[in-house]
Coordinates of C-alpha atoms in Angstrom, one line a residue:
X686 CA 12.2 -22.7 -0.6
X687 CA 9.9 -22.1 -3.5
X688 CA 9.5 -23.7 -6.9
X689 CA 8.7 -27.4 -6.8
X690 CA 8.5 -27.2 -3.0
X691 CA 5.7 -24.7 -3.1
X692 CA 2.1 -25.6 -2.4
X693 CA -0.9 -24.9 -4.6
X694 CA -4.6 -24.3 -3.8
X695 CA -5.2 -27.9 -5.0
X696 CA -2.6 -29.5 -2.7
X697 CA -3.3 -27.5 0.4
X698 CA -5.0 -29.2 3.3
X699 CA -6.5 -26.7 5.8
X700 CA -4.6 -26.6 9.1
X701 CA -4.8 -24.4 12.2
X702 CA -1.1 -23.7 12.5
X703 CA 1.2 -21.9 10.1
X704 CA 4.6 -20.2 10.4
X705 CA 5.9 -16.7 9.8
X706 CA 9.3 -16.4 8.2
X707 CA 11.5 -13.4 7.7
X708 CA 12.7 -13.1 4.1
X709 CA 15.1 -10.1 4.4
X710 CA 17.5 -12.3 2.5
X711 CA 15.2 -14.5 0.5
X712 CA 18.0 -17.0 0.0
X713 CA 18.2 -17.5 3.8
X714 CA 14.7 -17.5 5.3
X715 CA 14.6 -17.2 9.1
X716 CA 11.8 -18.6 11.2
X717 CA 10.1 -15.8 13.2
X718 CA 7.1 -17.5 14.9
X719 CA 3.9 -19.4 14.8
X720 CA 0.4 -18.5 13.7
X721 CA -2.7 -20.2 15.0
X722 CA -6.5 -19.8 14.8
X723 CA -7.8 -18.2 17.9
X724 CA -10.0 -20.4 20.2
X725 CA -11.8 -17.3 21.5
X726 CA -12.5 -15.0 18.5
X727 CA -13.9 -16.5 15.2
X728 CA -11.5 -16.2 12.2
X729 CA -8.8 -14.4 14.2
X730 CA -5.1 -15.3 14.1
X731 CA -2.8 -15.5 17.1
X732 CA 1.0 -15.2 17.0
X733 CA 3.9 -16.3 19.2
X734 CA 7.6 -15.7 18.5
X735 CA 10.0 -18.6 18.0
X736 CA 12.4 -18.8 20.9
X737 CA 15.3 -18.2 18.6
X738 CA 14.0 -15.0 17.0
X739 CA 15.8 -12.0 18.4
X740 CA 16.5 -9.7 15.4
X741 CA 13.7 -7.1 15.8
X742 CA 10.1 -6.8 17.0
X743 CA 7.8 -6.9 14.1
X744 CA 5.8 -3.9 15.4
X745 CA 5.6 -2.1 18.8
X746 CA 2.6 -4.1 19.8
X747 CA 4.5 -7.3 19.2
X748 CA 7.4 -6.9 21.6
X749 CA 10.0 -9.7 21.9
X750 CA 8.5 -11.5 24.8
X751 CA 9.3 -15.3 25.0
X752 CA 6.2 -17.4 25.4
X753 CA 3.8 -14.6 24.9
X754 CA 0.8 -15.2 22.6
X755 CA -0.5 -12.1 20.8
X756 CA -3.9 -11.6 19.3
X757 CA -5.7 -8.7 17.5
X758 CA -9.0 -10.0 19.1
X759 CA -10.8 -8.9 15.9
X760 CA -12.5 -11.1 13.3
X761 CA -10.6 -11.6 10.1
X762 CA -7.4 -10.1 11.4
X763 CA -3.9 -10.9 12.6
X764 CA -1.8 -9.3 15.3
X765 CA 0.4 -6.2 14.6
X766 CA 2.6 -6.2 11.6
X767 CA 1.4 -9.6 10.5
X768 CA -1.9 -8.1 9.5
X769 CA 0.1 -6.1 6.9
X770 CA 1.1 -9.4 5.3
X771 CA -2.5 -10.1 4.3
X772 CA -3.5 -9.5 0.7
X773 CA -5.4 -6.3 -0.1
X774 CA -9.0 -6.4 -1.2
X775 CA -8.1 -7.2 -4.8
X776 CA -5.8 -10.0 -3.6
X777 CA -8.6 -11.4 -1.4
X778 CA -10.9 -11.4 -4.4
X779 CA -8.3 -13.4 -6.4
X780 CA -8.0 -15.9 -3.5
X781 CA -11.7 -16.3 -3.1
X782 CA -12.7 -16.6 -6.7
X783 CA -9.6 -17.9 -8.5
X784 CA -7.6 -19.9 -6.0
X785 CA -10.6 -21.2 -4.0
X786 CA -8.6 -23.1 -1.4
X787 CA -10.5 -25.6 0.8
X788 CA -11.0 -23.1 3.5
X789 CA -11.0 -19.3 3.6
X790 CA -10.0 -18.2 7.1
X791 CA -7.5 -15.5 8.0
X792 CA -4.8 -18.2 7.9
X793 CA -5.5 -19.0 4.3
X794 CA -5.6 -15.3 3.4
X795 CA -2.1 -15.0 4.9
X796 CA -0.8 -18.1 3.3
X797 CA -2.2 -17.6 -0.2
X798 CA -1.0 -14.1 -0.5
X799 CA 2.1 -15.9 -1.7
X800 CA 5.9 -15.6 -1.7
X801 CA 6.3 -12.0 -3.1
X802 CA 3.9 -10.0 -0.9
X803 CA 4.5 -6.5 0.3
X804 CA 7.3 -6.3 2.9
X805 CA 9.7 -9.0 4.1
X806 CA 7.4 -11.5 5.8
X807 CA 6.4 -14.8 4.4
X808 CA 4.0 -17.5 5.6
X809 CA 4.7 -21.2 5.3
X810 CA 3.0 -24.5 6.1
X811 CA 6.3 -25.7 7.7
X812 CA 8.3 -24.5 10.6
X813 CA 11.3 -26.5 9.5
X814 CA 11.8 -25.0 6.0
X815 CA 10.1 -22.2 4.1
X816 CA 7.3 -23.7 2.0
X817 CA 5.1 -20.9 0.7
X818 CA 2.2 -20.8 -1.7
X819 CA 3.8 -21.2 -5.1
X820 CA 3.4 -18.3 -7.6
X821 CA 4.7 -17.5 -11.0
X822 CA 6.3 -17.2 -13.4
X823 CA 5.1 -13.6 -13.3
X824 CA 3.7 -12.1 -16.5
X825 CA 6.1 -10.2 -18.8
X826 CA 5.5 -7.2 -21.0
X827 CA 4.5 -9.6 -23.8
X828 CA 1.7 -10.9 -21.6
X829 CA 0.2 -7.4 -21.0
X830 CA -2.7 -7.8 -23.3
X831 CA -3.7 -11.2 -21.8
X832 CA -3.2 -9.9 -18.3
X833 CA -5.4 -6.8 -19.0
X834 CA -8.1 -9.1 -20.4
X835 CA -7.9 -11.5 -17.4
X836 CA -8.2 -8.5 -15.0
X837 CA -11.4 -7.4 -16.8
X838 CA -12.7 -11.0 -16.8
X839 CA -12.3 -11.2 -13.0
X840 CA -14.2 -7.9 -12.6
X841 CA -16.9 -9.1 -14.9
X842 CA -17.0 -12.5 -13.0
X843 CA -16.2 -14.4 -16.2
X844 CA -14.7 -17.9 -15.7
X845 CA -10.9 -17.8 -16.1
X846 CA -9.1 -20.6 -17.9
X847 CA -6.3 -22.4 -16.2
X848 CA -3.6 -21.1 -18.5
X849 CA -4.6 -17.5 -17.7
X850 CA -4.9 -18.0 -13.9
X851 CA -1.1 -18.0 -13.7
X852 CA -1.1 -14.3 -14.6
X853 CA -3.1 -13.3 -11.5
X854 CA -1.3 -13.0 -8.2
X855 CA -3.0 -11.9 -5.0
X856 CA -0.4 -10.6 -2.6
X857 CA 1.2 -7.6 -4.2
X858 CA 0.7 -4.4 -2.2
X859 CA -1.1 -2.7 0.6
X860 CA -4.0 -0.5 -0.4
X861 CA -7.5 -1.1 -1.6
X862 CA -9.5 -3.0 -4.2
X863 CA -8.0 -1.6 -7.4
X864 CA -6.9 -4.4 -9.8
X865 CA -3.2 -5.1 -9.8
X866 CA -0.6 -7.7 -10.4
X867 CA 3.2 -8.2 -10.6
X868 CA 4.9 -7.7 -13.9
X869 CA 8.4 -9.0 -14.6
X870 CA 10.6 -6.5 -16.4
X871 CA 14.3 -6.4 -17.3
X872 CA 14.8 -4.2 -14.2
X873 CA 13.0 -6.7 -11.9
X874 CA 9.4 -7.1 -10.8
X875 CA 7.2 -4.1 -10.5
X876 CA 3.6 -3.6 -9.5
X877 CA 1.1 -3.0 -12.3
X878 CA -2.3 -1.4 -11.8
X879 CA -5.3 -1.3 -14.1
X880 CA -8.6 0.6 -14.3
X881 CA -11.8 -0.7 -12.9
X882 CA -14.5 -1.3 -15.4
X883 CA -16.6 1.5 -14.0
X884 CA -13.9 4.2 -13.8
X885 CA -15.0 7.6 -15.2
X886 CA -11.4 8.4 -16.3
X887 CA -8.2 6.6 -17.4
X888 CA -7.3 6.2 -13.7
X889 CA -3.8 4.7 -14.3
X890 CA -2.7 7.6 -16.5
X891 CA -4.3 10.1 -14.0
X892 CA -2.5 8.5 -11.1
X893 CA 0.8 8.7 -13.0
X894 CA 0.2 12.4 -13.7
X895 CA -0.7 13.0 -10.0
X896 CA 2.4 11.2 -8.7
X897 CA 4.7 13.0 -11.0
X898 CA 3.0 16.3 -10.1
X899 CA 3.7 15.5 -6.4
X900 CA 7.3 14.9 -7.3
X901 CA 7.5 18.4 -8.8
X902 CA 6.4 19.6 -5.3
X903 CA 9.5 17.8 -3.9
X904 CA 7.4 15.1 -2.4
X905 CA 9.1 11.7 -2.3
X906 CA 6.9 9.4 -4.5
X907 CA 7.2 5.8 -5.7
X908 CA 8.5 5.8 -9.3
X909 CA 5.7 5.3 -11.8
X910 CA 5.3 4.8 -15.5
X911 CA 2.5 4.0 -17.9
X912 CA 2.0 1.3 -20.6
X913 CA -0.6 1.7 -23.3
X914 CA -3.4 -0.9 -23.6
X915 CA -5.8 -1.5 -26.5
X916 CA -8.5 1.1 -26.6
X917 CA -12.0 0.3 -25.3
X918 CA -15.0 1.9 -27.0
X919 CA -12.6 4.2 -28.8
X920 CA -11.1 5.5 -25.6
X921 CA -7.4 5.3 -24.9
X922 CA -6.4 3.2 -21.8
X923 CA -3.2 2.6 -19.8
X924 CA -1.8 0.4 -17.1
X925 CA 0.3 2.0 -14.3
X926 CA 3.7 0.5 -13.3
X927 CA 5.1 1.2 -9.8
X928 CA 8.6 0.5 -8.8
X929 CA 8.7 -1.5 -5.5
X930 CA 10.1 0.5 -2.6
X931 CA 10.0 -2.6 -0.3
X932 CA 13.0 -4.1 -2.1
X933 CA 16.7 -3.1 -2.1
X934 CA 18.8 -5.0 -4.5
X935 CA 18.3 -8.7 -3.6
X936 CA 16.9 -7.9 -0.1
X937 CA 13.4 -7.4 1.1
X938 CA 12.6 -4.6 3.6
X939 CA 10.2 -5.0 6.5
X940 CA 7.3 -2.5 6.3
X941 CA 4.5 -1.3 8.5
X942 CA 1.3 0.3 7.3
X943 CA 0.4 3.5 9.1
X944 CA -2.6 1.6 10.4
X945 CA -0.4 -0.9 12.2
X946 CA 2.1 1.7 13.5
X947 CA -0.7 3.9 14.9
X948 CA -2.6 1.0 16.5
X949 CA 0.6 -0.3 18.0
X950 CA 1.2 3.2 19.6
X951 CA -2.5 3.4 20.6
X952 CA -2.8 6.7 18.7
X953 CA -5.7 7.9 16.6
X954 CA -5.8 7.7 12.8
X955 CA -4.5 11.2 12.0
X956 CA -1.6 12.9 10.2
X957 CA -0.5 14.5 13.4
X958 CA -0.4 11.1 15.2
X959 CA 1.6 9.6 12.3
X960 CA 4.1 12.5 12.6
X961 CA 4.5 11.6 16.3
X962 CA 5.2 8.0 15.3
X963 CA 8.0 9.2 13.0
X964 CA 9.5 11.2 15.8
X965 CA 9.7 8.0 17.9
X966 CA 10.7 5.5 15.3
X967 CA 12.7 7.5 12.8
X968 CA 16.5 8.2 12.8
X969 CA 17.2 11.4 14.8
X970 CA 18.9 12.9 11.8
X971 CA 15.9 12.4 9.6
X972 CA 12.9 13.1 11.8
X973 CA 12.5 16.7 10.9
X974 CA 12.6 16.1 7.2
X975 CA 10.2 13.2 7.4
X976 CA 7.6 15.2 9.4
X977 CA 7.9 18.1 7.0
X978 CA 7.4 15.6 4.1
X979 CA 4.3 14.1 5.8
X980 CA 2.9 17.7 6.2
X981 CA 3.4 18.4 2.5
X982 CA 1.7 15.1 1.6
X983 CA -1.3 16.1 3.7
X984 CA -1.5 19.5 2.0
X985 CA -1.1 17.9 -1.5
X986 CA -3.8 15.4 -0.9
X987 CA -6.2 18.1 0.2
X988 CA -5.5 20.3 -2.8
X989 CA -5.5 17.5 -5.4
X990 CA -8.7 16.0 -3.9
X991 CA -7.2 12.7 -2.9
X992 CA -9.6 11.8 -0.1
X993 CA -8.6 8.1 -0.2
X994 CA -5.5 8.9 1.9
X995 CA -6.4 6.2 4.5
X996 CA -4.0 4.6 7.0
X997 CA -3.0 1.7 4.6
X998 CA -2.0 4.2 2.0
X999 CA 0.9 5.4 4.1
X1000 CA 3.8 3.1 5.2
X1001 CA 7.0 3.0 7.2
X1002 CA 10.1 1.0 6.0
X1003 CA 12.6 -0.5 8.4
X1004 CA 16.0 0.4 7.2
X1005 CA 19.2 -1.7 7.6
X1006 CA 20.2 0.8 10.3
X1007 CA 17.3 -0.3 12.5
X1008 CA 15.3 2.9 12.2
X1009 CA 12.0 3.3 10.4
X1010 CA 11.5 5.8 7.5
X1011 CA 8.5 7.2 5.8
X1012 CA 8.0 5.2 2.6
X1013 CA 7.7 6.9 -0.8
X1014 CA 4.1 8.1 -1.4
X1015 CA 1.8 5.8 -3.3
X1016 CA -1.8 5.5 -4.3
X1017 CA -2.0 9.3 -4.7
X1018 CA -4.8 10.1 -7.2
X1019 CA -7.9 12.4 -7.2
X1020 CA -10.9 10.5 -5.9
X1021 CA -13.4 12.7 -7.8
X1022 CA -16.0 12.5 -5.1
X1023 CA -15.8 16.1 -3.8
X1024 CA -16.2 14.9 -0.3
X1025 CA -14.6 17.8 1.5
X1026 CA -13.0 15.5 4.1
X1027 CA -9.9 13.3 4.1
X1028 CA -9.7 9.6 5.2
X1029 CA -7.1 10.5 7.9
X1030 CA -7.8 13.3 10.4
X1031 CA -6.1 16.5 9.4
X1032 CA -6.4 18.8 12.5
X1033 CA -8.6 20.0 15.3
X1034 CA -11.6 20.2 12.8
X1035 CA -11.2 16.4 12.2
X1036 CA -10.9 15.3 8.6
X1037 CA -12.1 18.5 7.1
X1038 CA -10.2 19.1 3.8
X1039 CA -9.0 22.6 4.5
X1040 CA -5.5 24.2 4.8
X1041 CA -6.8 26.1 7.8
X1042 CA -7.4 22.8 9.5
X1043 CA -4.0 21.6 8.4
X1044 CA -2.4 24.4 10.3
X1045 CA -4.0 23.6 13.7
X1046 CA -1.6 20.9 14.9
X1047 CA 1.8 22.1 13.8
X1048 CA 3.5 21.1 17.1
X1049 CA 3.0 17.5 16.3
X1050 CA 4.9 18.0 13.0
X1051 CA 7.6 20.1 14.8
X1052 CA 7.0 22.9 12.3
X1053 CA 6.6 26.7 13.0
X1054 CA 3.7 28.5 11.3
X1055 CA 6.1 30.5 9.1
X1056 CA 7.7 27.3 7.8
X1057 CA 4.3 25.6 7.4
X1058 CA 3.0 28.5 5.3
X1059 CA 6.2 28.2 3.2
X1060 CA 5.6 24.5 2.6
X1061 CA 2.0 25.1 1.7
X1062 CA 3.1 27.7 -0.8
X1063 CA 5.5 25.3 -2.4
X1064 CA 2.8 22.7 -2.8
X1065 CA 0.0 25.1 -3.8
X1066 CA 2.1 26.6 -6.6
X1067 CA 2.8 23.2 -8.1
X1068 CA -0.8 22.1 -7.8
X1069 CA -2.0 25.3 -9.4
X1070 CA -0.2 24.2 -12.6
X1071 CA -1.9 20.7 -12.6
X1072 CA -3.8 21.2 -15.8
X1073 CA -0.7 21.9 -17.9
X1074 CA 1.2 19.0 -16.3
X1075 CA -1.7 16.5 -16.8
X1076 CA -2.0 17.6 -20.4
X1077 CA 1.7 17.0 -20.9
X1078 CA 1.3 13.5 -19.5
X1079 CA -1.3 12.8 -22.1
X1080 CA -4.6 13.0 -20.1
X1081 CA -7.4 13.4 -22.7
X1082 CA -9.7 16.5 -22.8
X1083 CA -12.7 14.5 -21.6
X1084 CA -10.9 13.3 -18.5
X1085 CA -9.5 16.8 -17.9
X1086 CA -13.1 18.1 -17.8
X1087 CA -14.0 15.5 -15.1
X1088 CA -10.9 16.3 -13.1
X1089 CA -11.5 20.1 -13.3
X1090 CA -14.9 19.6 -11.7
X1091 CA -13.1 18.3 -8.6
X1092 CA -9.7 19.8 -8.4
X1093 CA -10.8 23.3 -9.6
X1094 CA -14.1 23.5 -7.7
X1095 CA -14.2 26.7 -5.7
X1096 CA -13.6 25.0 -2.3
X1097 CA -10.2 23.8 -3.4
X1098 CA -9.1 26.3 -6.1
X1099 CA -9.6 29.3 -3.7
X1100 CA -7.6 27.6 -1.0
X1101 CA -4.6 26.9 -3.2
X1102 CA -4.6 30.3 -5.0
X1103 CA -4.7 32.1 -1.6
X1104 CA -1.3 30.6 -1.0
X1105 CA 0.3 30.9 -4.4

């Protein structure tokens, strides 16, 4: 239950035992198991399944073993898929500086991420009925100006009034530290992302342009949109809306980050290893298409200079058929750092951002070289038209100049044009 039964930071009393619930059908929560603070590792959670839970293992490193206690044995973490139920860095910032519960252990981070976090898991103070951290009502379009101002106040460490705090929710998505919240629309809740105060470009608009460019390359991306905000210092600004892919009608879908899936399989953090996970967990009829899709995403990230393609920016979604599928791409945007290496390993040359490197482990993707070159050509031709596409999406000339210095620098431009 939520609503009046939900707890608040002011009513919460710290405790060393919480409960994980499955909210696949939010109207009928099912108890999954019990969380405790580890006695051996500081600020580390342990987990044990409830004896009545049999539906599915939360991740491969949390097999359905009655009486078994699992631990990540790592400070500030939880075992397996439960770690994906934590808030991202922005959410932690909200919990630490806005909610300020009486304690800030990993258990509080899991609990105060709230009822509508990423995926289908919930955390409750009760094992008899689902009593989560109470959130909402979520802001609506009419609150966008107030929400944007509140986001900026948090970044500037300005005190937030009580009536504005309701607009800020911590447990929205996987990913990083970029400011975000949930927005209620007529079509249901969506994620909304904002610029950071120090951004050199209108990042939400650039991300929308990048995601829609990826879609032109036949890459499956989360559906995005942009909302205009009041200009700052004469410069246009936007917020980015992202349709949730962890929801299907009234149901919630269990999700794993690539980090969790790779750790569970004891594999390195690489695109090739993730392709191997898709081969093992995906539906046999869809494995080939998913691995080709992952290969194309790797190529696109290299050519568009998205070097923040870390293991939490890729996810798997558990379907109602019991198989995992690669989630739509998200958090795809040029990082503008000209690093020359990706966050995930690309090939035998490690994380080097080169198409030559991307061609070195094709066996793991199940792709022949001729097919791989065809896929690279598809992506390269689309990326080669990025300037016209970004301009059509409304990216301003000043931002285009900044983007050109990264996306069109010789190291990348020469690679893509060699395959056009």
